[in-house]
Every structure is written in C-alpha cells, then in structure tokens.
PDB file of C-alpha atoms in Angstrom:
ATOM      1  CA  MET A  29      -0.010   0.004   0.005  1.00 42.00           C
ATOM      2  CA  ALA A  30       1.051   3.564  -0.592  1.00 49.00           C
ATOM      3  CA  LYS A  31       2.953   5.137   2.231  1.00 53.00           C
ATOM      4  CA  ASN A  32       3.560   8.623   0.899  1.00 67.00           C
ATOM      5  CA  ILE A  33      -0.014   9.992   1.412  1.00 79.00           C
ATOM      6  CA  ASN A  34      -0.241  12.400   4.351  1.00 78.00           C
ATOM      7  CA  ALA A  35      -3.507  11.688   6.245  1.00 77.00           C
ATOM      8  CA  ASP A  36      -3.283  15.064   8.017  1.00 78.00           C
ATOM      9  CA  GLN A  37      -3.895  16.886   4.711  1.00 82.00           C
ATOM     10  CA  LEU A  38      -7.156  14.909   4.028  1.00 84.00           C
ATOM     11  CA  ASN A  39     -10.622  15.412   5.435  1.00 86.00           C
ATOM     12  CA  LEU A  40     -11.033  11.823   6.662  1.00 89.00           C
ATOM     13  CA  GLU A  41     -14.169  10.099   7.961  1.00 91.00           C
ATOM     14  CA  GLU A  42     -13.954   6.825   9.803  1.00 92.00           C
ATOM     15  CA  ILE A  43     -16.353   3.795  10.128  1.00 93.00           C
ATOM     16  CA  VAL A  44     -16.034   0.788  12.404  1.00 94.00           C
ATOM     17  CA  VAL A  45     -16.372  -2.141  10.002  1.00 93.00           C
ATOM     18  CA  ARG A  46     -16.175  -5.064  12.384  1.00 93.00           C
ATOM     19  CA  THR A  47     -15.788  -5.644  16.078  1.00 93.00           C
ATOM     20  CA  ASN A  48     -14.697  -9.026  17.467  1.00 93.00           C
ATOM     21  CA  LYS A  49     -14.410 -10.029  21.096  1.00 92.00           C
ATOM     22  CA  VAL A  50     -11.531 -12.447  21.713  1.00 91.00           C
ATOM     23  CA  GLN A  51     -10.398 -14.336  24.778  1.00 90.00           C
ATOM     24  CA  LYS A  52      -6.983 -15.633  25.708  1.00 89.00           C
ATOM     25  CA  THR A  53      -6.835 -18.395  28.294  1.00 89.00           C
ATOM     26  CA  THR A  54      -3.814 -18.178  30.577  1.00 88.00           C
ATOM     27  CA  LYS A  55      -2.752 -19.832  33.789  1.00 87.00           C
ATOM     28  CA  GLY A  56      -4.390 -17.073  35.782  1.00 85.00           C
ATOM     29  CA  GLY A  57      -7.706 -17.288  33.906  1.00 89.00           C
ATOM     30  CA  ARG A  58      -9.211 -15.732  30.737  1.00 90.00           C
ATOM     31  CA  THR A  59      -8.103 -12.394  29.401  1.00 90.00           C
ATOM     32  CA  LEU A  60     -10.767 -10.492  27.405  1.00 92.00           C
ATOM     33  CA  SER A  61      -9.754  -8.107  24.549  1.00 94.00           C
ATOM     34  CA  TRP A  62     -11.305  -6.536  21.464  1.00 94.00           C
ATOM     35  CA  SER A  63     -10.176  -6.743  17.821  1.00 95.00           C
ATOM     36  CA  ILE A  64     -11.722  -3.912  15.720  1.00 95.00           C
ATOM     37  CA  LEU A  65     -11.448  -3.196  12.000  1.00 96.00           C
ATOM     38  CA  VAL A  66     -11.750   0.503  10.985  1.00 96.00           C
ATOM     39  CA  ALA A  67     -11.920   2.021   7.555  1.00 95.00           C
ATOM     40  CA  VAL A  68     -11.056   5.741   6.884  1.00 94.00           C
ATOM     41  CA  GLY A  69     -11.561   7.769   3.715  1.00 92.00           C
ATOM     42  CA  ASP A  70     -12.322  11.222   2.352  1.00 91.00           C
ATOM     43  CA  LYS A  71     -14.948  10.122  -0.211  1.00 90.00           C
ATOM     44  CA  ASN A  72     -12.641  11.633  -2.888  1.00 90.00           C
ATOM     45  CA  GLY A  73     -10.441   8.698  -3.979  1.00 90.00           C
ATOM     46  CA  HIS A  74      -8.591   8.005  -0.740  1.00 92.00           C
ATOM     47  CA  VAL A  75      -9.321   5.070   1.633  1.00 93.00           C
ATOM     48  CA  GLY A  76      -7.470   2.852   4.091  1.00 93.00           C
ATOM     49  CA  ILE A  77      -8.172   0.084   6.623  1.00 94.00           C
ATOM     50  CA  GLY A  78      -6.524  -0.766   9.897  1.00 95.00           C
ATOM     51  CA  LEU A  79      -6.832  -3.403  12.677  1.00 95.00           C
ATOM     52  CA  GLY A  80      -6.572  -2.570  16.399  1.00 95.00           C
ATOM     53  CA  LYS A  81      -6.519  -4.789  19.471  1.00 94.00           C
ATOM     54  CA  ALA A  82      -6.876  -3.641  23.076  1.00 94.00           C
ATOM     55  CA  ALA A  83      -8.630  -4.545  26.355  1.00 92.00           C
ATOM     56  CA  ALA A  84     -11.097  -1.614  25.920  1.00 93.00           C
ATOM     57  CA  VAL A  85     -13.117  -0.781  22.785  1.00 93.00           C
ATOM     58  CA  PRO A  86     -12.151   2.908  22.633  1.00 94.00           C
ATOM     59  CA  ASP A  87      -8.451   2.041  22.707  1.00 95.00           C
ATOM     60  CA  ALA A  88      -8.923  -0.610  20.036  1.00 95.00           C
ATOM     61  CA  ILE A  89     -10.721   1.857  17.789  1.00 95.00           C
ATOM     62  CA  ARG A  90      -7.998   4.501  18.271  1.00 95.00           C
ATOM     63  CA  LYS A  91      -5.267   1.956  17.384  1.00 96.00           C
ATOM     64  CA  ALA A  92      -7.215   0.746  14.395  1.00 95.00           C
ATOM     65  CA  SER A  93      -7.816   4.359  13.164  1.00 94.00           C
ATOM     66  CA  GLU A  94      -4.120   5.149  13.447  1.00 93.00           C
ATOM     67  CA  ALA A  95      -3.204   2.021  11.505  1.00 93.00           C
ATOM     68  CA  ALA A  96      -5.753   2.814   8.801  1.00 93.00           C
ATOM     69  CA  LYS A  97      -4.301   6.332   8.342  1.00 92.00           C
ATOM     70  CA  LYS A  98      -0.875   4.839   7.728  1.00 92.00           C
ATOM     71  CA  ASN A  99      -2.286   2.562   4.943  1.00 90.00           C
ATOM     72  CA  ILE A 100      -4.222   5.051   2.830  1.00 92.00           C
ATOM     73  CA  ILE A 101      -4.201   4.418  -0.917  1.00 91.00           C
ATOM     74  CA  LYS A 102      -5.317   6.542  -3.918  1.00 91.00           C
ATOM     75  CA  ILE A 103      -8.011   4.987  -6.109  1.00 91.00           C
ATOM     76  CA  ASN A 104      -8.718   5.640  -9.793  1.00 90.00           C
ATOM     77  CA  ILE A 105     -12.334   6.539 -10.212  1.00 89.00           C
ATOM     78  CA  VAL A 106     -13.988   7.147 -13.639  1.00 85.00           C
ATOM     79  CA  ASN A 107     -17.375   8.933 -13.779  1.00 84.00           C
ATOM     80  CA  GLY A 108     -18.281   7.882 -10.193  1.00 88.00           C
ATOM     81  CA  THR A 109     -17.481   4.168 -10.760  1.00 90.00           C
ATOM     82  CA  ILE A 110     -14.481   1.919 -11.206  1.00 91.00           C
ATOM     83  CA  PRO A 111     -12.800   1.672 -14.602  1.00 87.00           C
ATOM     84  CA  TYR A 112     -13.381  -2.082 -15.132  1.00 87.00           C
ATOM     85  CA  GLU A 113     -14.404  -5.345 -13.448  1.00 92.00           C
ATOM     86  CA  CYS A 114     -11.926  -6.782 -11.013  1.00 92.00           C
ATOM     87  CA  PHE A 115     -11.623  -9.972  -8.852  1.00 94.00           C
ATOM     88  CA  GLU A 116      -9.179 -10.481  -6.005  1.00 94.00           C
ATOM     89  CA  LYS A 117      -8.598 -13.099  -3.332  1.00 94.00           C
ATOM     90  CA  PHE A 118      -7.232 -12.711   0.195  1.00 94.00           C
ATOM     91  CA  GLY A 119      -7.184 -15.823   2.396  1.00 92.00           C
ATOM     92  CA  ALA A 120     -10.470 -17.707   1.777  1.00 93.00           C
ATOM     93  CA  SER A 121     -12.347 -14.531   0.831  1.00 94.00           C
ATOM     94  CA  LYS A 122     -12.904 -13.567  -2.785  1.00 95.00           C
ATOM     95  CA  VAL A 123     -14.260 -10.191  -3.777  1.00 95.00           C
ATOM     96  CA  MET A 124     -15.604  -9.190  -7.222  1.00 95.00           C
ATOM     97  CA  LEU A 125     -16.285  -5.570  -8.169  1.00 95.00           C
ATOM     98  CA  LYS A 126     -18.099  -4.417 -11.354  1.00 93.00           C
ATOM     99  CA  PRO A 127     -18.584  -0.910 -12.702  1.00 91.00           C
ATOM    100  CA  ALA A 128     -22.287   0.331 -12.790  1.00 91.00           C
ATOM    101  CA  SER A 129     -24.093   3.017 -14.654  1.00 89.00           C
ATOM    102  CA  LYS A 130     -24.986   6.353 -13.056  1.00 89.00           C
ATOM    103  CA  GLY A 131     -27.737   6.199 -10.453  1.00 90.00           C
ATOM    104  CA  THR A 132     -27.178   2.559  -9.473  1.00 91.00           C
ATOM    105  CA  GLY A 133     -25.528   3.397  -6.088  1.00 93.00           C
ATOM    106  CA  VAL A 134     -23.283   1.079  -4.119  1.00 93.00           C
ATOM    107  CA  VAL A 135     -24.725  -2.478  -4.354  1.00 94.00           C
ATOM    108  CA  ALA A 136     -22.566  -4.379  -1.907  1.00 93.00           C
ATOM    109  CA  GLY A 137     -22.637  -5.754   1.596  1.00 88.00           C
ATOM    110  CA  GLY A 138     -20.434  -6.861   4.477  1.00 89.00           C
ATOM    111  CA  ALA A 139     -17.069  -5.197   4.860  1.00 92.00           C
ATOM    112  CA  VAL A 140     -17.016  -4.232   1.195  1.00 94.00           C
ATOM    113  CA  ARG A 141     -19.718  -1.544   1.284  1.00 94.00           C
ATOM    114  CA  PRO A 142     -18.215   0.926   3.882  1.00 94.00           C
ATOM    115  CA  ILE A 143     -14.861   0.823   2.071  1.00 94.00           C
ATOM    116  CA  LEU A 144     -16.391   1.619  -1.326  1.00 94.00           C
ATOM    117  CA  GLU A 145     -18.499   4.438   0.186  1.00 94.00           C
ATOM    118  CA  LEU A 146     -15.532   6.013   1.986  1.00 94.00           C
ATOM    119  CA  ALA A 147     -13.508   5.803  -1.232  1.00 92.00           C
ATOM    120  CA  GLY A 148     -16.047   7.985  -2.962  1.00 92.00           C
ATOM    121  CA  ILE A 149     -17.321   5.453  -5.457  1.00 92.00           C
ATOM    122  CA  GLU A 150     -20.911   6.272  -6.169  1.00 92.00           C
ATOM    123  CA  ASP A 151     -22.054   3.496  -8.510  1.00 93.00           C
ATOM    124  CA  VAL A 152     -20.597  -0.091  -8.303  1.00 93.00           C
ATOM    125  CA  PHE A 153     -21.608  -3.733  -7.883  1.00 95.00           C
ATOM    126  CA  GLY A 154     -19.772  -5.735  -5.207  1.00 94.00           C
ATOM    127  CA  LYS A 155     -19.971  -9.408  -4.289  1.00 94.00           C
ATOM    128  CA  ILE A 156     -18.179 -11.453  -1.604  1.00 94.00           C
ATOM    129  CA  LEU A 157     -17.487 -15.050  -2.685  1.00 92.00           C
ATOM    130  CA  GLY A 158     -16.096 -17.798  -0.413  1.00 90.00           C
ATOM    131  CA  SER A 159     -15.507 -16.827   3.200  1.00 92.00           C
ATOM    132  CA  ARG A 160     -17.400 -13.718   4.475  1.00 92.00           C
ATOM    133  CA  ASN A 161     -14.789 -13.037   7.183  1.00 92.00           C
ATOM    134  CA  GLY A 162     -14.760  -9.219   7.565  1.00 92.00           C
ATOM    135  CA  VAL A 163     -10.986  -8.768   7.744  1.00 93.00           C
ATOM    136  CA  ASN A 164     -10.189 -10.912   4.755  1.00 95.00           C
ATOM    137  CA  ALA A 165     -13.025  -9.425   2.680  1.00 95.00           C
ATOM    138  CA  ALA A 166     -11.858  -5.916   3.503  1.00 95.00           C
ATOM    139  CA  LYS A 167      -8.226  -6.709   2.515  1.00 95.00           C
ATOM    140  CA  ALA A 168      -9.332  -8.344  -0.751  1.00 95.00           C
ATOM    141  CA  THR A 169     -11.434  -5.175  -1.512  1.00 95.00           C
ATOM    142  CA  MET A 170      -8.387  -2.993  -0.833  1.00 94.00           C
ATOM    143  CA  ILE A 171      -6.239  -5.113  -3.215  1.00 94.00           C
ATOM    144  CA  CYS A 172      -8.964  -4.772  -5.901  1.00 93.00           C
ATOM    145  CA  LEU A 173      -9.095  -0.920  -5.513  1.00 93.00           C
ATOM    146  CA  GLU A 174      -5.277  -0.543  -5.293  1.00 92.00           C
ATOM    147  CA  ASN A 175      -4.732  -2.499  -8.609  1.00 91.00           C
ATOM    148  CA  LEU A 176      -7.171  -0.442 -10.710  1.00 90.00           C
ATOM    149  CA  LYS A 177      -5.510   1.379 -13.500  1.00 88.00           C
ATOM    150  CA  LEU A 178      -6.645   4.169 -15.795  1.00 84.00           C
ATOM    151  CA  ALA A 179      -6.841   3.606 -19.520  1.00 82.00           C
ATOM    152  CA  GLU A 180      -4.387   6.445 -20.055  1.00 82.00           C
ATOM    153  CA  ASP A 181      -1.796   4.819 -17.870  1.00 82.00           C
ATOM    154  CA  VAL A 182      -2.097   1.502 -19.662  1.00 82.00           C
ATOM    155  CA  CYS A 183      -1.874   3.164 -23.006  1.00 84.00           C
ATOM    156  CA  ALA A 184       1.297   5.031 -21.950  1.00 84.00           C
ATOM    157  CA  THR A 185       2.882   1.790 -20.716  1.00 83.00           C
ATOM    158  CA  ARG A 186       2.051  -0.069 -23.922  1.00 83.00           C
ATOM    159  CA  GLN A 187       2.828   2.994 -26.101  1.00 82.00           C
ATOM    160  CA  ARG A 188      -0.495   2.687 -27.855  1.00 82.00           C
ATOM    161  CA  ASP A 189      -3.182   5.245 -28.638  1.00 81.00           C
ATOM    162  CA  LEU A 190      -6.319   5.503 -26.483  1.00 77.00           C
ATOM    163  CA  GLU A 191      -8.574   5.227 -29.505  1.00 78.00           C
ATOM    164  CA  VAL A 192      -7.061   1.850 -30.411  1.00 79.00           C
ATOM    165  CA  LEU A 193      -7.234   0.153 -26.979  1.00 77.00           C
ATOM    166  CA  VAL A 194     -10.526   1.619 -25.593  1.00 74.00           C
ATOM    167  CA  PRO A 195     -12.417   3.543 -28.306  1.00 76.00           C
ATOM    168  CA  TRP A 196     -15.555   4.052 -26.229  1.00 72.00           C
ATOM    169  CA  TYR A 197     -13.575   5.633 -23.383  1.00 72.00           C
ATOM    170  CA  ALA A 198     -11.793   7.898 -25.941  1.00 77.00           C
ATOM    171  CA  ARG A 199     -15.162   9.096 -27.236  1.00 78.00           C
ATOM    172  CA  ILE A 200     -16.284   9.919 -23.601  1.00 75.00           C
ATOM    173  CA  LYS A 201     -13.034  11.898 -22.995  1.00 75.00           C
ATOM    174  CA  LYS A 202     -13.501  13.740 -26.329  1.00 78.00           C
ATOM    175  CA  ALA A 203     -17.162  14.598 -25.456  1.00 78.00           C
ATOM    176  CA  GLU A 204     -16.118  15.791 -22.074  1.00 75.00           C
ATOM    177  CA  SER A 205     -13.471  18.162 -23.430  1.00 77.00           C
ATOM    178  CA  GLN A 206     -16.155  19.592 -25.815  1.00 75.00           C
ATOM    179  CA  GLY A 207     -18.771  19.811 -23.092  1.00 68.00           C
ATOM    180  CA  LEU A 208     -21.270  17.603 -24.905  1.00 58.00           C
ATOM    181  CA  GLU A 209     -23.369  16.060 -22.087  1.00 55.00           C
ATOM    182  CA  SER A 210     -25.746  14.268 -24.437  1.00 49.00           C
ATOM    183  CA  ASP A 211     -22.892  12.544 -26.257  1.00 50.00           C
ATOM    184  CA  ILE A 212     -21.404  11.431 -22.930  1.00 49.00           C
ATOM    185  CA  LYS A 213     -24.712   9.824 -21.820  1.00 54.00           C
ATOM    186  CA  GLU A 214     -25.114   8.165 -25.225  1.00 54.00           C
ATOM    187  CA  VAL A 215     -21.658   6.624 -25.119  1.00 51.00           C
ATOM    188  CA  GLU A 216     -22.086   5.544 -21.446  1.00 54.00           C
ATOM    189  CA  THR A 217     -25.398   3.828 -22.342  1.00 54.00           C
ATOM    190  CA  LEU A 218     -23.776   2.027 -25.243  1.00 51.00           C
ATOM    191  CA  GLU A 219     -20.918   0.924 -23.024  1.00 53.00           C
ATOM    192  CA  VAL A 220     -23.239  -0.568 -20.433  1.00 50.00           C
ATOM    193  CA  LYS A 221     -25.190  -2.418 -23.080  1.00 51.00           C
ATOM    194  CA  GLU A 222     -22.011  -3.850 -24.531  1.00 51.00           C
ATOM    195  CA  GLY A 223     -20.989  -5.042 -21.049  1.00 51.00           C
ATOM    196  CA  GLU A 224     -24.381  -6.666 -20.539  1.00 51.00           C
ATOM    197  CA  ASN A 225     -24.174  -8.480 -23.908  1.00 52.00           C
ATOM    198  CA  ALA A 226     -20.597  -9.707 -23.298  1.00 48.00           C
TER     199      ALA A 226
END
C-alpha cells in the first residue's frame, strides 16, 4: 500500500467495519480483549483500513484508526465508478467488483460496502465469494481498488493510442473536453449495453 499519502492533509471520515471479542486463556484465567477493524476515507479517492486490538473498545478503535491512516491508498475513479471489473482473493475470501451506470448506487454488503463508500465510489456492484470473514473481505477489497489502472496509464505503458485500446472511453473523453453532455450519456449507455451482452 502507498505510504507517501499524508493523512493530516485529508478530510477523513472513519467507520467501524467489524468488532470481534476475543479471549486468551492463561494460567491465571481468561483475558478478554477486542479486535476492531476500522476504515477511513475522504470520499474523494482516498481510503485505508486498519486493525486494532486492546482490552477496551475505545483504545482498540483508536489503534485501528491510526493504523488505517498509515495505509491510505489513492484510487482511480472514472465517472463515479471503477474503470473495469476486478476480482481479487485474500485468504479464503474472494471479492468481485463491477462498474455500474450512473444512479445505481453502491450495491454491496459486508465489509465491502463501507470501504467503497469512503473511497467516494458512487455506482458499483460488489460481491463477496467464499468466506465472508470481515478482515479478509476488507483486505481483498483494498487489493482490488489498489490494482485499478486508468486507460491512459495502460496506453502510456504499452505505447498505444487511447482510440485503439478503448475507443468508447476515448469518445467519452472527447465529449467531455467539448462539453457535450448528451454525447457522454449516449456513449455511457452503449458501453453498459455492450458489457451486458458480453
């Protein structure tokens, strides 16, 4: 994960994703503690997760929040959704994310939903496959988001033109530069239909 993002410069919100009460049996008896997963984000392309453990809930939340701020990543968002479908695995949890058309909202559950909302993604489909363990699902989601690339970056790496690799996206960028809202909506509609037929 990216380590060069200064959390102090971002207007971060935090959400407790998962709380888990754990016990450790020792010679003197059972020791109770809390393990808490916290997600932080500015709803503008920055999000991070952290895990904190302590005997008291407030201390565990504080530790988790500090850990999350150290693990903030920058996410590539295109027109309020993700650039393309992605699938990642962490442990026994598998997470699949799909781009959605405008107005769909965040269709996801479990630990995936709060992370997507804090990242600032407005329209997306998310699904947890395999284990629904909150920590593993959250980490798989973060890997998904971290690996997303923009079409411009891929074209620059391959030294190819945008019109050749992703012609529909090139048409959207051209319409945006000319301020043609009707053309943007028409291209987005065609792109969604092509995705459904694929």
